[in-house]
Amino acid sequence: MYSLRKIVTIGCCKRSSVVLIKRIKVRIARRKKQVQLRRPTSDQRLPKDTQPGIQRLGRTPEFLIYGHGQQRRAIIEAVRLLEGNNMQNQDAQNPDVELNGASGPQYFKDKSKKWLKFVAQAKASGRTTEDCLKVGEAAGAAVLQIYNDILRSCNALDYHDLISSSVIFLKECQESWKAIVIDEFQDTSAMQYGLLRFLASHKRITIVGDDDQSIFSFNGADVSGFDSFHKDYPNHKEVRLTKNYRSTRCIVEAASSFKQNNLKRCQLKNVLTDNSCGSM
């Protein structure tokens, strides 16, 4: 049995982190142990002993964390700069057109939707600009490079930067955690899974998830992580929770029938309930 101080819990969002901490506190109360738990927030500064590592990423300790809206504006600026560079390298047919048509603000906003998804998918899978160039995605590589340069100039990191750079800062404290618990595993990306494998090199890891509940594919989440987990940890023990305590039988049966059409499901599940039939 490991000390509760040696267990790290990881959730994909604030709510799941709160739930995990509450459950651990219940266990602590039962065992009558006094252990202080803290849930770090995005606006807290890193400990002083880790701050020099931030400088290796080209950031200062007062770095910002960009949300979706700030990332979108950075992508719009990256597209505008890329288009501007392309226009300078070509013989412009009409140099007087600047704010209308293919040079107007709405034009860059529309194009940014495509590149926002591209950048999110690339960074979630750990692809660099060099990787993009190798597969012939020159435009994507350019947008990704400009986007990263914009974040660096603004002393900012985005969600995926936090994951990739965590490997650098967690290497020294890897042995501090003797057991790892992962919640909402279905919403992890390839980059996050690589981080989890790094932290769980001792193979004392527990994951909790349901591929039918994956909702963050737009942000790089990949349910194939379940297959990777089965392959990387062949001696794992699987505990299936197939009883639904919340919904009526009518809803459970309708949902189960609907999910049969999803060809990307990892495994078929037969969900049951003891509740009454009810109605939709």
Short mmCIF file of C-alpha atoms in Angstrom, two decimals, residues 63-75 147 150-162:
data_model
loop_
_atom_site.label_atom_id
_atom_site.label_comp_id
_atom_site.label_asym_id
_atom_site.label_seq_id
_atom_site.Cartn_x
_atom_site.Cartn_y
_atom_site.Cartn_z
CA PHE A 63 4.18 33.64 -18.88
CA LEU A 64 0.52 33.62 -20.01
CA ILE A 65 -1.66 30.61 -20.79
CA TYR A 66 -3.69 31.19 -23.95
CA GLY A 67 -7.28 29.98 -24.07
CA HIS A 68 -9.24 29.10 -27.20
CA GLY A 69 -10.13 32.69 -28.05
CA GLN A 70 -6.54 33.91 -27.76
CA GLN A 71 -5.30 30.96 -29.79
CA ARG A 72 -7.81 31.79 -32.54
CA ARG A 73 -6.65 35.40 -32.68
CA ALA A 74 -3.04 34.23 -32.90
CA ILE A 75 -3.98 31.91 -35.79
CA TYR A 147 1.83 30.75 -34.64
CA ILE A 150 3.59 34.79 -32.04
CA LEU A 151 3.11 32.92 -28.76
CA ARG A 152 6.82 33.23 -27.97
CA SER A 153 6.78 36.97 -28.66
CA CYS A 154 3.75 37.33 -26.36
CA ASN A 155 5.40 35.26 -23.58
CA ALA A 156 2.54 32.76 -23.83
CA LEU A 157 1.92 29.02 -23.95
CA ASP A 158 -1.18 27.22 -25.15
CA TYR A 159 -2.85 24.06 -23.86
CA HIS A 160 -0.69 21.72 -25.95
CA ASP A 161 2.52 23.55 -24.99
CA LEU A 162 1.75 22.79 -21.36
#
